Amino acid sequence: MVGAITNKPALYKPIMINGEKAQILFDTGATVNIINSKYVNTNSLLSLQKDATLSGIAAKTVYPLGMCQFTLEIKNKIYPPMRAYVLEGIEFDLIIGHSEMRRMGICIDYKNDSFLVNQREIKSDDEINANVCSVIRKYENDDLIRSMISKDLTHGEQKKLFDILKRYKNVFSFQGKLERVK
């Protein structure tokens, strides 16, 4: 970020993340969502350093710790889960990029310094909540792939699933255990 923020225009809003007071930035120049690592159980994240690098306005490259999935609630409307890169030591607690803003119908009216969602103004006392619902980990090694396959599957099913996941590990990410649908 260039320069100090002396006032809080419509882009910046107070938010509750997992029940804690925080600040959200609706960043019209960001192509991804970013969340501060203090709101995510980083013990369950695997490094994505080999898979992802992010760079910003100062062309500084950063390596995310991983990804998570979260929901956003604005004025009692819960939006479908979205993904965010997890970073340490960022200025804002949550940054929402322009593609999510477009999907949610968010508009920043700079002339009137107002924040609109589907043409409804969001006032400073309107509640915005975010909840981290899961951690997304990449399949990086054989042991990780094996650990996520349910032991309730037959040996043959486990082997087939392992072979598919290993072969296409660059395509898959997961949340939870991989098991038979009941």
Short mmCIF file of N, CA and C in Angstrom, two decimals:
data_model
loop_
_atom_site.label_atom_id
_atom_site.label_comp_id
_atom_site.label_asym_id
_atom_site.label_seq_id
_atom_site.Cartn_x
_atom_site.Cartn_y
_atom_site.Cartn_z
N MET A 1 0.84 -1.17 0.00
CA MET A 1 0.00 0.00 0.00
C MET A 1 0.89 1.23 0.00
N VAL A 2 0.51 2.22 -0.77
CA VAL A 2 1.30 3.43 -0.88
C VAL A 2 0.67 4.50 0.01
N GLY A 3 1.46 5.11 0.88
CA GLY A 3 0.97 6.20 1.73
C GLY A 3 0.12 5.71 2.87
N ALA A 4 -0.15 6.60 3.79
CA ALA A 4 -0.96 6.27 4.96
C ALA A 4 -2.42 6.59 4.69
N ILE A 5 -3.28 5.87 5.33
CA ILE A 5 -4.71 6.10 5.20
C ILE A 5 -5.11 7.04 6.34
N THR A 6 -5.54 8.25 5.99
CA THR A 6 -5.89 9.22 7.02
C THR A 6 -7.37 9.20 7.36
N ASN A 7 -8.20 8.77 6.43
CA ASN A 7 -9.61 8.58 6.74
C ASN A 7 -10.01 7.20 6.25
N LYS A 8 -11.19 6.76 6.62
CA LYS A 8 -11.62 5.42 6.25
C LYS A 8 -12.73 5.51 5.20
N PRO A 9 -12.37 5.54 3.91
CA PRO A 9 -13.40 5.59 2.88
C PRO A 9 -14.18 4.29 2.80
N ALA A 10 -15.12 4.25 1.87
CA ALA A 10 -16.05 3.12 1.76
C ALA A 10 -15.37 1.78 1.55
N LEU A 11 -14.13 1.78 1.05
CA LEU A 11 -13.44 0.52 0.80
C LEU A 11 -13.12 -0.25 2.08
N TYR A 12 -13.01 0.44 3.19
CA TYR A 12 -12.62 -0.16 4.46
C TYR A 12 -13.84 -0.28 5.36
N LYS A 13 -14.05 -1.44 5.93
CA LYS A 13 -15.21 -1.66 6.79
C LYS A 13 -14.80 -2.46 8.01
N PRO A 14 -15.45 -2.18 9.14
CA PRO A 14 -15.26 -3.08 10.28
C PRO A 14 -15.96 -4.41 9.98
N ILE A 15 -15.42 -5.48 10.51
CA ILE A 15 -15.96 -6.81 10.25
C ILE A 15 -15.71 -7.67 11.48
N MET A 16 -16.48 -8.71 11.62
CA MET A 16 -16.22 -9.74 12.62
C MET A 16 -15.74 -10.98 11.86
N ILE A 17 -14.52 -11.44 12.20
CA ILE A 17 -14.01 -12.68 11.60
C ILE A 17 -13.94 -13.71 12.71
N ASN A 18 -14.68 -14.79 12.56
CA ASN A 18 -14.76 -15.84 13.58
C ASN A 18 -15.07 -15.23 14.95
N GLY A 19 -15.91 -14.18 14.97
CA GLY A 19 -16.33 -13.56 16.23
C GLY A 19 -15.38 -12.50 16.77
N GLU A 20 -14.28 -12.20 16.07
CA GLU A 20 -13.32 -11.19 16.52
C GLU A 20 -13.42 -9.94 15.65
N LYS A 21 -13.30 -8.75 16.30
CA LYS A 21 -13.32 -7.50 15.55
C LYS A 21 -12.11 -7.43 14.63
N ALA A 22 -12.35 -6.95 13.41
CA ALA A 22 -11.29 -6.91 12.41
C ALA A 22 -11.61 -5.82 11.40
N GLN A 23 -10.73 -5.66 10.40
CA GLN A 23 -10.92 -4.70 9.31
C GLN A 23 -10.89 -5.45 7.98
N ILE A 24 -11.82 -5.10 7.11
CA ILE A 24 -11.87 -5.69 5.78
C ILE A 24 -11.59 -4.59 4.77
N LEU A 25 -10.88 -4.95 3.72
CA LEU A 25 -10.61 -4.04 2.62
C LEU A 25 -11.24 -4.63 1.37
N PHE A 26 -12.10 -3.87 0.72
CA PHE A 26 -12.64 -4.27 -0.57
C PHE A 26 -11.71 -3.62 -1.61
N ASP A 27 -10.84 -4.44 -2.19
CA ASP A 27 -9.74 -3.95 -3.01
C ASP A 27 -10.05 -4.14 -4.48
N THR A 28 -10.40 -3.06 -5.15
CA THR A 28 -10.78 -3.13 -6.56
C THR A 28 -9.60 -3.49 -7.46
N GLY A 29 -8.38 -3.42 -6.94
CA GLY A 29 -7.21 -3.77 -7.74
C GLY A 29 -6.68 -5.16 -7.47
N ALA A 30 -7.25 -5.85 -6.48
CA ALA A 30 -6.77 -7.19 -6.13
C ALA A 30 -7.45 -8.24 -7.00
N THR A 31 -6.67 -9.22 -7.42
CA THR A 31 -7.24 -10.30 -8.23
C THR A 31 -7.57 -11.53 -7.39
N VAL A 32 -7.15 -11.54 -6.13
CA VAL A 32 -7.42 -12.66 -5.24
C VAL A 32 -7.90 -12.13 -3.88
N ASN A 33 -8.46 -13.03 -3.08
CA ASN A 33 -8.82 -12.72 -1.70
C ASN A 33 -7.67 -13.14 -0.80
N ILE A 34 -7.46 -12.39 0.28
CA ILE A 34 -6.37 -12.67 1.21
C ILE A 34 -6.90 -12.55 2.62
N ILE A 35 -6.49 -13.47 3.50
CA ILE A 35 -6.87 -13.39 4.91
C ILE A 35 -5.61 -13.45 5.76
N ASN A 36 -5.63 -12.72 6.86
CA ASN A 36 -4.51 -12.71 7.80
C ASN A 36 -4.44 -14.08 8.48
N SER A 37 -3.24 -14.59 8.63
CA SER A 37 -3.05 -15.93 9.21
C SER A 37 -3.56 -16.05 10.64
N LYS A 38 -3.72 -14.93 11.35
CA LYS A 38 -4.16 -15.03 12.75
C LYS A 38 -5.60 -15.53 12.87
N TYR A 39 -6.35 -15.57 11.77
CA TYR A 39 -7.72 -16.06 11.81
C TYR A 39 -7.87 -17.49 11.29
N VAL A 40 -6.75 -18.12 10.99
CA VAL A 40 -6.79 -19.47 10.41
C VAL A 40 -5.87 -20.37 11.24
N ASN A 41 -6.32 -21.59 11.48
CA ASN A 41 -5.47 -22.56 12.17
C ASN A 41 -4.36 -22.97 11.22
N THR A 42 -3.23 -22.28 11.33
CA THR A 42 -2.15 -22.54 10.38
C THR A 42 -1.44 -23.86 10.63
N ASN A 43 -1.73 -24.51 11.76
CA ASN A 43 -1.14 -25.84 12.00
C ASN A 43 -1.63 -26.85 10.98
N SER A 44 -2.82 -26.62 10.44
CA SER A 44 -3.36 -27.58 9.48
C SER A 44 -3.15 -27.15 8.04
N LEU A 45 -2.43 -26.06 7.83
CA LEU A 45 -2.11 -25.62 6.47
C LEU A 45 -0.81 -26.26 6.00
N LEU A 46 -0.78 -26.59 4.75
CA LEU A 46 0.47 -27.00 4.14
C LEU A 46 0.97 -25.87 3.26
N SER A 47 2.24 -25.73 3.17
CA SER A 47 2.82 -24.65 2.38
C SER A 47 2.44 -24.78 0.91
N LEU A 48 2.14 -23.65 0.30
CA LEU A 48 1.87 -23.60 -1.13
C LEU A 48 3.01 -22.89 -1.85
N GLN A 49 4.13 -22.73 -1.18
CA GLN A 49 5.21 -21.93 -1.75
C GLN A 49 5.64 -22.42 -3.12
N LYS A 50 5.56 -23.71 -3.35
CA LYS A 50 5.94 -24.23 -4.66
C LYS A 50 4.85 -23.92 -5.69
N ASP A 51 3.63 -23.74 -5.21
CA ASP A 51 2.48 -23.60 -6.11
C ASP A 51 2.04 -22.17 -6.36
N ALA A 52 2.28 -21.25 -5.42
CA ALA A 52 1.70 -19.91 -5.55
C ALA A 52 2.65 -18.84 -5.06
N THR A 53 2.70 -17.77 -5.80
CA THR A 53 3.37 -16.55 -5.36
C THR A 53 2.43 -15.41 -5.68
N LEU A 54 2.43 -14.40 -4.83
CA LEU A 54 1.60 -13.23 -5.04
C LEU A 54 2.49 -12.01 -5.09
N SER A 55 2.13 -11.04 -5.91
CA SER A 55 2.89 -9.79 -5.92
C SER A 55 1.90 -8.64 -5.95
N GLY A 56 2.34 -7.51 -5.39
CA GLY A 56 1.45 -6.37 -5.26
C GLY A 56 1.99 -5.14 -5.96
N ILE A 57 1.49 -4.00 -5.52
CA ILE A 57 1.80 -2.74 -6.17
C ILE A 57 3.30 -2.42 -6.14
N ALA A 58 3.99 -2.83 -5.09
CA ALA A 58 5.42 -2.56 -4.99
C ALA A 58 6.25 -3.67 -5.65
N ALA A 59 5.59 -4.56 -6.35
CA ALA A 59 6.22 -5.70 -7.02
C ALA A 59 6.96 -6.60 -6.03
N LYS A 60 6.56 -6.54 -4.77
CA LYS A 60 7.13 -7.42 -3.75
C LYS A 60 6.43 -8.78 -3.85
N THR A 61 7.21 -9.83 -3.92
CA THR A 61 6.65 -11.17 -4.01
C THR A 61 6.49 -11.75 -2.61
N VAL A 62 5.32 -12.35 -2.35
CA VAL A 62 5.07 -13.02 -1.08
C VAL A 62 4.61 -14.43 -1.36
N TYR A 63 4.85 -15.31 -0.40
CA TYR A 63 4.48 -16.70 -0.54
C TYR A 63 3.40 -17.03 0.48
N PRO A 64 2.21 -17.36 0.02
CA PRO A 64 1.13 -17.69 0.96
C PRO A 64 1.46 -18.94 1.77
N LEU A 65 0.91 -18.98 2.98
CA LEU A 65 1.06 -20.17 3.82
C LEU A 65 0.17 -21.30 3.32
N GLY A 66 -0.91 -20.94 2.66
CA GLY A 66 -1.87 -21.91 2.17
C GLY A 66 -3.13 -21.20 1.74
N MET A 67 -4.23 -21.93 1.69
CA MET A 67 -5.53 -21.35 1.34
C MET A 67 -6.57 -21.79 2.35
N CYS A 68 -7.64 -21.01 2.45
CA CYS A 68 -8.77 -21.42 3.27
C CYS A 68 -10.04 -21.05 2.53
N GLN A 69 -11.12 -21.59 3.01
CA GLN A 69 -12.42 -21.28 2.46
C GLN A 69 -13.19 -20.55 3.55
N PHE A 70 -13.95 -19.52 3.18
CA PHE A 70 -14.70 -18.77 4.17
C PHE A 70 -16.03 -18.31 3.58
N THR A 71 -16.95 -17.97 4.47
CA THR A 71 -18.21 -17.38 4.03
C THR A 71 -18.23 -15.94 4.49
N LEU A 72 -18.96 -15.12 3.77
CA LEU A 72 -19.11 -13.72 4.09
C LEU A 72 -20.60 -13.43 4.23
N GLU A 73 -20.96 -12.74 5.29
CA GLU A 73 -22.36 -12.38 5.54
C GLU A 73 -22.44 -10.86 5.61
N ILE A 74 -23.27 -10.29 4.75
CA ILE A 74 -23.49 -8.84 4.74
C ILE A 74 -24.99 -8.61 4.82
N LYS A 75 -25.41 -7.84 5.84
CA LYS A 75 -26.84 -7.53 6.04
C LYS A 75 -27.69 -8.81 6.01
N ASN A 76 -27.30 -9.79 6.78
CA ASN A 76 -28.03 -11.06 6.94
C ASN A 76 -28.10 -11.91 5.68
N LYS A 77 -27.33 -11.60 4.66
CA LYS A 77 -27.25 -12.46 3.47
C LYS A 77 -25.90 -13.15 3.49
N ILE A 78 -25.92 -14.48 3.45
CA ILE A 78 -24.70 -15.26 3.45
C ILE A 78 -24.36 -15.62 2.01
N TYR A 79 -23.16 -15.25 1.59
CA TYR A 79 -22.71 -15.51 0.23
C TYR A 79 -22.06 -16.89 0.16
N PRO A 80 -22.08 -17.53 -1.02
CA PRO A 80 -21.46 -18.85 -1.15
C PRO A 80 -19.99 -18.80 -0.73
N PRO A 81 -19.48 -19.93 -0.25
CA PRO A 81 -18.08 -19.96 0.20
C PRO A 81 -17.12 -19.48 -0.89
N MET A 82 -16.09 -18.80 -0.45
CA MET A 82 -15.05 -18.32 -1.35
C MET A 82 -13.70 -18.67 -0.76
N ARG A 83 -12.67 -18.62 -1.58
CA ARG A 83 -11.32 -18.98 -1.14
C ARG A 83 -10.47 -17.74 -0.93
N ALA A 84 -9.52 -17.89 -0.01
CA ALA A 84 -8.56 -16.80 0.25
C ALA A 84 -7.19 -17.40 0.50
N TYR A 85 -6.17 -16.71 0.01
CA TYR A 85 -4.80 -17.06 0.36
C TYR A 85 -4.55 -16.59 1.79
N VAL A 86 -3.79 -17.38 2.55
CA VAL A 86 -3.47 -17.07 3.93
C VAL A 86 -2.06 -16.48 3.97
N LEU A 87 -1.94 -15.25 4.51
CA LEU A 87 -0.66 -14.57 4.60
C LEU A 87 -0.40 -14.09 6.03
N GLU A 88 0.86 -14.04 6.39
CA GLU A 88 1.27 -13.49 7.68
C GLU A 88 1.60 -12.01 7.53
N GLY A 89 1.33 -11.25 8.61
CA GLY A 89 1.81 -9.87 8.69
C GLY A 89 1.25 -8.92 7.66
N ILE A 90 0.00 -9.09 7.27
CA ILE A 90 -0.59 -8.15 6.32
C ILE A 90 -1.32 -7.05 7.10
N GLU A 91 -1.47 -5.90 6.46
CA GLU A 91 -2.05 -4.74 7.12
C GLU A 91 -3.53 -4.93 7.44
N PHE A 92 -4.26 -5.59 6.55
CA PHE A 92 -5.69 -5.80 6.76
C PHE A 92 -5.95 -7.24 7.15
N ASP A 93 -7.07 -7.45 7.82
CA ASP A 93 -7.40 -8.79 8.28
C ASP A 93 -7.99 -9.64 7.16
N LEU A 94 -8.75 -9.00 6.27
CA LEU A 94 -9.34 -9.71 5.14
C LEU A 94 -9.39 -8.75 3.95
N ILE A 95 -8.95 -9.21 2.80
CA ILE A 95 -8.99 -8.42 1.58
C ILE A 95 -9.85 -9.18 0.58
N ILE A 96 -10.87 -8.51 0.07
CA ILE A 96 -11.75 -9.10 -0.94
C ILE A 96 -11.37 -8.48 -2.28
N GLY A 97 -11.05 -9.32 -3.25
CA GLY A 97 -10.65 -8.87 -4.58
C GLY A 97 -11.82 -8.56 -5.48
N HIS A 98 -11.52 -7.97 -6.62
CA HIS A 98 -12.57 -7.47 -7.52
C HIS A 98 -13.47 -8.56 -8.10
N SER A 99 -12.95 -9.75 -8.35
CA SER A 99 -13.82 -10.79 -8.94
C SER A 99 -14.90 -11.22 -7.95
N GLU A 100 -14.56 -11.32 -6.66
CA GLU A 100 -15.58 -11.65 -5.65
C GLU A 100 -16.54 -10.48 -5.47
N MET A 101 -16.01 -9.26 -5.53
CA MET A 101 -16.88 -8.09 -5.42
C MET A 101 -17.91 -8.09 -6.54
N ARG A 102 -17.47 -8.40 -7.74
CA ARG A 102 -18.39 -8.45 -8.89
C ARG A 102 -19.42 -9.55 -8.68
N ARG A 103 -18.98 -10.72 -8.25
CA ARG A 103 -19.89 -11.85 -8.04
C ARG A 103 -20.96 -11.54 -6.99
N MET A 104 -20.57 -10.77 -5.97
CA MET A 104 -21.50 -10.43 -4.89
C MET A 104 -22.30 -9.17 -5.17
N GLY A 105 -22.02 -8.47 -6.27
CA GLY A 105 -22.74 -7.25 -6.60
C GLY A 105 -22.32 -6.06 -5.77
N ILE A 106 -21.04 -6.01 -5.38
CA ILE A 106 -20.53 -4.92 -4.55
C ILE A 106 -20.06 -3.78 -5.45
N CYS A 107 -20.46 -2.58 -5.08
CA CYS A 107 -20.07 -1.38 -5.81
C CYS A 107 -19.61 -0.33 -4.81
N ILE A 108 -18.51 0.33 -5.11
CA ILE A 108 -18.01 1.42 -4.29
C ILE A 108 -18.37 2.72 -5.02
N ASP A 109 -19.14 3.57 -4.35
CA ASP A 109 -19.50 4.87 -4.91
C ASP A 109 -18.54 5.89 -4.31
N TYR A 110 -17.48 6.21 -5.06
CA TYR A 110 -16.45 7.11 -4.54
C TYR A 110 -16.96 8.54 -4.37
N LYS A 111 -17.83 8.98 -5.25
CA LYS A 111 -18.33 10.36 -5.17
C LYS A 111 -19.07 10.59 -3.86
N ASN A 112 -19.90 9.62 -3.46
CA ASN A 112 -20.68 9.76 -2.23
C ASN A 112 -20.07 9.00 -1.06
N ASP A 113 -18.89 8.43 -1.28
CA ASP A 113 -18.20 7.65 -0.26
C ASP A 113 -19.15 6.62 0.38
N SER A 114 -19.79 5.85 -0.49
CA SER A 114 -20.72 4.84 0.01
C SER A 114 -20.39 3.47 -0.58
N PHE A 115 -20.92 2.47 0.08
CA PHE A 115 -20.65 1.06 -0.22
C PHE A 115 -21.99 0.42 -0.51
N LEU A 116 -22.15 -0.15 -1.70
CA LEU A 116 -23.42 -0.73 -2.10
C LEU A 116 -23.26 -2.22 -2.39
N VAL A 117 -24.25 -2.99 -1.98
CA VAL A 117 -24.34 -4.40 -2.33
C VAL A 117 -25.68 -4.60 -3.01
N ASN A 118 -25.64 -4.98 -4.28
CA ASN A 118 -26.85 -5.11 -5.09
C ASN A 118 -27.74 -3.87 -4.97
N GLN A 119 -27.11 -2.72 -5.11
CA GLN A 119 -27.74 -1.40 -5.08
C GLN A 119 -28.34 -1.01 -3.73
N ARG A 120 -28.03 -1.78 -2.67
CA ARG A 120 -28.47 -1.42 -1.31
C ARG A 120 -27.27 -0.88 -0.55
N GLU A 121 -27.40 0.31 0.01
CA GLU A 121 -26.29 0.91 0.74
C GLU A 121 -26.03 0.15 2.04
N ILE A 122 -24.76 -0.08 2.30
CA ILE A 122 -24.33 -0.70 3.55
C ILE A 122 -23.77 0.42 4.41
N LYS A 123 -24.41 0.66 5.53
CA LYS A 123 -24.00 1.73 6.43
C LYS A 123 -22.91 1.23 7.37
N SER A 124 -22.23 2.15 8.03
CA SER A 124 -21.10 1.77 8.90
C SER A 124 -21.53 0.89 10.06
N ASP A 125 -22.80 0.97 10.49
CA ASP A 125 -23.24 0.13 11.61
C ASP A 125 -23.86 -1.19 11.15
N ASP A 126 -23.95 -1.42 9.83
CA ASP A 126 -24.44 -2.70 9.33
C ASP A 126 -23.36 -3.76 9.55
N GLU A 127 -23.79 -4.90 10.02
CA GLU A 127 -22.83 -5.95 10.38
C GLU A 127 -22.33 -6.71 9.17
N ILE A 128 -21.01 -6.92 9.15
CA ILE A 128 -20.38 -7.79 8.14
C ILE A 128 -19.63 -8.86 8.92
N ASN A 129 -19.88 -10.11 8.61
CA ASN A 129 -19.25 -11.23 9.30
C ASN A 129 -18.57 -12.15 8.30
N ALA A 130 -17.44 -12.70 8.72
CA ALA A 130 -16.75 -13.72 7.92
C ALA A 130 -16.45 -14.89 8.85
N ASN A 131 -16.61 -16.08 8.33
CA ASN A 131 -16.29 -17.28 9.10
C ASN A 131 -15.43 -18.20 8.25
N VAL A 132 -14.26 -18.53 8.77
CA VAL A 132 -13.39 -19.48 8.09
C VAL A 132 -14.01 -20.85 8.33
N CYS A 133 -14.38 -21.52 7.23
CA CYS A 133 -15.06 -22.80 7.39
C CYS A 133 -14.17 -24.00 7.13
N SER A 134 -13.09 -23.83 6.41
CA SER A 134 -12.21 -24.97 6.19
C SER A 134 -10.87 -24.51 5.65
N VAL A 135 -9.92 -25.38 5.84
CA VAL A 135 -8.58 -25.16 5.32
C VAL A 135 -8.44 -26.01 4.07
N ILE A 136 -7.85 -25.45 3.06
CA ILE A 136 -7.64 -26.17 1.81
C ILE A 136 -6.17 -26.49 1.70
N ARG A 137 -5.88 -27.76 1.51
CA ARG A 137 -4.48 -28.18 1.40
C ARG A 137 -4.27 -28.84 0.05
N LYS A 138 -3.13 -28.64 -0.49
CA LYS A 138 -2.79 -29.26 -1.77
C LYS A 138 -2.22 -30.66 -1.50
N TYR A 139 -2.43 -31.55 -2.45
CA TYR A 139 -1.82 -32.87 -2.38
C TYR A 139 -0.36 -32.71 -2.76
N GLU A 140 0.55 -32.73 -1.80
CA GLU A 140 1.96 -32.51 -2.10
C GLU A 140 2.79 -33.77 -2.07
N ASN A 141 2.36 -34.78 -1.32
CA ASN A 141 3.19 -35.99 -1.26
C ASN A 141 2.32 -37.22 -1.05
N ASP A 142 2.91 -38.38 -1.24
CA ASP A 142 2.18 -39.64 -1.15
C ASP A 142 1.57 -39.86 0.24
N ASP A 143 2.32 -39.54 1.30
CA ASP A 143 1.80 -39.75 2.66
C ASP A 143 0.56 -38.91 2.91
N LEU A 144 0.57 -37.67 2.42
CA LEU A 144 -0.60 -36.81 2.59
C LEU A 144 -1.80 -37.38 1.85
N ILE A 145 -1.57 -37.83 0.64
CA ILE A 145 -2.66 -38.41 -0.14
C ILE A 145 -3.23 -39.63 0.60
N ARG A 146 -2.36 -40.51 1.07
CA ARG A 146 -2.82 -41.71 1.80
C ARG A 146 -3.59 -41.34 3.07
N SER A 147 -3.12 -40.30 3.78
CA SER A 147 -3.77 -39.92 5.05
C SER A 147 -5.19 -39.41 4.85
N MET A 148 -5.51 -38.96 3.66
CA MET A 148 -6.83 -38.41 3.41
C MET A 148 -7.82 -39.41 2.83
N ILE A 149 -7.38 -40.61 2.55
CA ILE A 149 -8.26 -41.64 2.00
C ILE A 149 -8.78 -42.49 3.15
N SER A 150 -10.09 -42.60 3.21
CA SER A 150 -10.74 -43.34 4.30
C SER A 150 -10.31 -44.81 4.30
N LYS A 151 -10.05 -45.32 5.49
CA LYS A 151 -9.70 -46.75 5.66
C LYS A 151 -10.95 -47.64 5.53
N ASP A 152 -12.14 -47.01 5.47
CA ASP A 152 -13.37 -47.77 5.30
C ASP A 152 -13.54 -48.27 3.87
N LEU A 153 -12.76 -47.72 2.94
CA LEU A 153 -12.81 -48.21 1.56
C LEU A 153 -12.05 -49.53 1.48
N THR A 154 -12.42 -50.35 0.51
CA THR A 154 -11.68 -51.60 0.31
C THR A 154 -10.26 -51.26 -0.13
N HIS A 155 -9.36 -52.23 0.00
CA HIS A 155 -7.97 -52.01 -0.40
C HIS A 155 -7.90 -51.62 -1.88
N GLY A 156 -8.70 -52.28 -2.71
CA GLY A 156 -8.74 -51.97 -4.14
C GLY A 156 -9.23 -50.56 -4.41
N GLU A 157 -10.28 -50.14 -3.67
CA GLU A 157 -10.80 -48.78 -3.84
C GLU A 157 -9.76 -47.74 -3.39
N GLN A 158 -9.08 -48.03 -2.27
CA GLN A 158 -8.04 -47.12 -1.79
C GLN A 158 -6.93 -46.96 -2.82
N LYS A 159 -6.51 -48.09 -3.41
CA LYS A 159 -5.43 -48.05 -4.40
C LYS A 159 -5.86 -47.27 -5.64
N LYS A 160 -7.08 -47.51 -6.14
CA LYS A 160 -7.58 -46.79 -7.32
C LYS A 160 -7.65 -45.28 -7.04
N LEU A 161 -8.20 -44.91 -5.88
CA LEU A 161 -8.32 -43.51 -5.52
C LEU A 161 -6.94 -42.87 -5.37
N PHE A 162 -6.02 -43.58 -4.71
CA PHE A 162 -4.66 -43.08 -4.56
C PHE A 162 -4.01 -42.84 -5.92
N ASP A 163 -4.14 -43.81 -6.84
CA ASP A 163 -3.53 -43.68 -8.16
C ASP A 163 -4.10 -42.48 -8.93
N ILE A 164 -5.43 -42.28 -8.84
CA ILE A 164 -6.06 -41.14 -9.53
C ILE A 164 -5.57 -39.82 -8.92
N LEU A 165 -5.57 -39.75 -7.59
CA LEU A 165 -5.16 -38.51 -6.92
C LEU A 165 -3.68 -38.20 -7.18
N LYS A 166 -2.86 -39.23 -7.17
CA LYS A 166 -1.42 -39.02 -7.43
C LYS A 166 -1.19 -38.56 -8.87
N ARG A 167 -1.88 -39.21 -9.78
CA ARG A 167 -1.70 -38.87 -11.20
C ARG A 167 -2.15 -37.43 -11.50
N TYR A 168 -3.24 -36.99 -10.85
CA TYR A 168 -3.80 -35.67 -11.13
C TYR A 168 -3.67 -34.72 -9.93
N LYS A 169 -2.59 -34.87 -9.15
CA LYS A 169 -2.46 -34.08 -7.91
C LYS A 169 -2.41 -32.58 -8.16
N ASN A 170 -2.05 -32.14 -9.34
CA ASN A 170 -2.04 -30.71 -9.62
C ASN A 170 -3.44 -30.14 -9.83
N VAL A 171 -4.42 -31.00 -10.00
CA VAL A 171 -5.79 -30.58 -10.25
C VAL A 171 -6.60 -30.52 -8.96
N PHE A 172 -6.34 -31.45 -8.03
CA PHE A 172 -7.17 -31.61 -6.85
C PHE A 172 -6.70 -30.76 -5.68
N SER A 173 -7.67 -30.30 -4.87
CA SER A 173 -7.42 -29.83 -3.51
C SER A 173 -8.51 -30.50 -2.70
N PHE A 174 -8.38 -30.52 -1.39
CA PHE A 174 -9.37 -31.25 -0.63
C PHE A 174 -9.70 -30.57 0.67
N GLN A 175 -10.84 -30.99 1.24
CA GLN A 175 -11.26 -30.56 2.56
C GLN A 175 -11.81 -31.80 3.24
N GLY A 176 -11.16 -32.24 4.30
CA GLY A 176 -11.67 -33.40 5.03
C GLY A 176 -11.21 -34.71 4.44
N LYS A 177 -11.91 -35.79 4.82
CA LYS A 177 -11.59 -37.15 4.43
C LYS A 177 -12.25 -37.51 3.11
N LEU A 178 -11.56 -38.29 2.29
CA LEU A 178 -12.12 -38.80 1.06
C LEU A 178 -12.68 -40.18 1.35
N GLU A 179 -13.98 -40.33 1.21
CA GLU A 179 -14.63 -41.59 1.57
C GLU A 179 -15.83 -41.85 0.66
N ARG A 180 -16.44 -43.00 0.87
CA ARG A 180 -17.61 -43.40 0.10
C ARG A 180 -18.80 -42.51 0.49
N VAL A 181 -19.55 -42.03 -0.51
CA VAL A 181 -20.74 -41.24 -0.25
C VAL A 181 -21.82 -42.16 0.27
N LYS A 182 -22.44 -41.76 1.35
CA LYS A 182 -23.47 -42.62 1.95
C LYS A 182 -24.85 -42.21 1.55
#
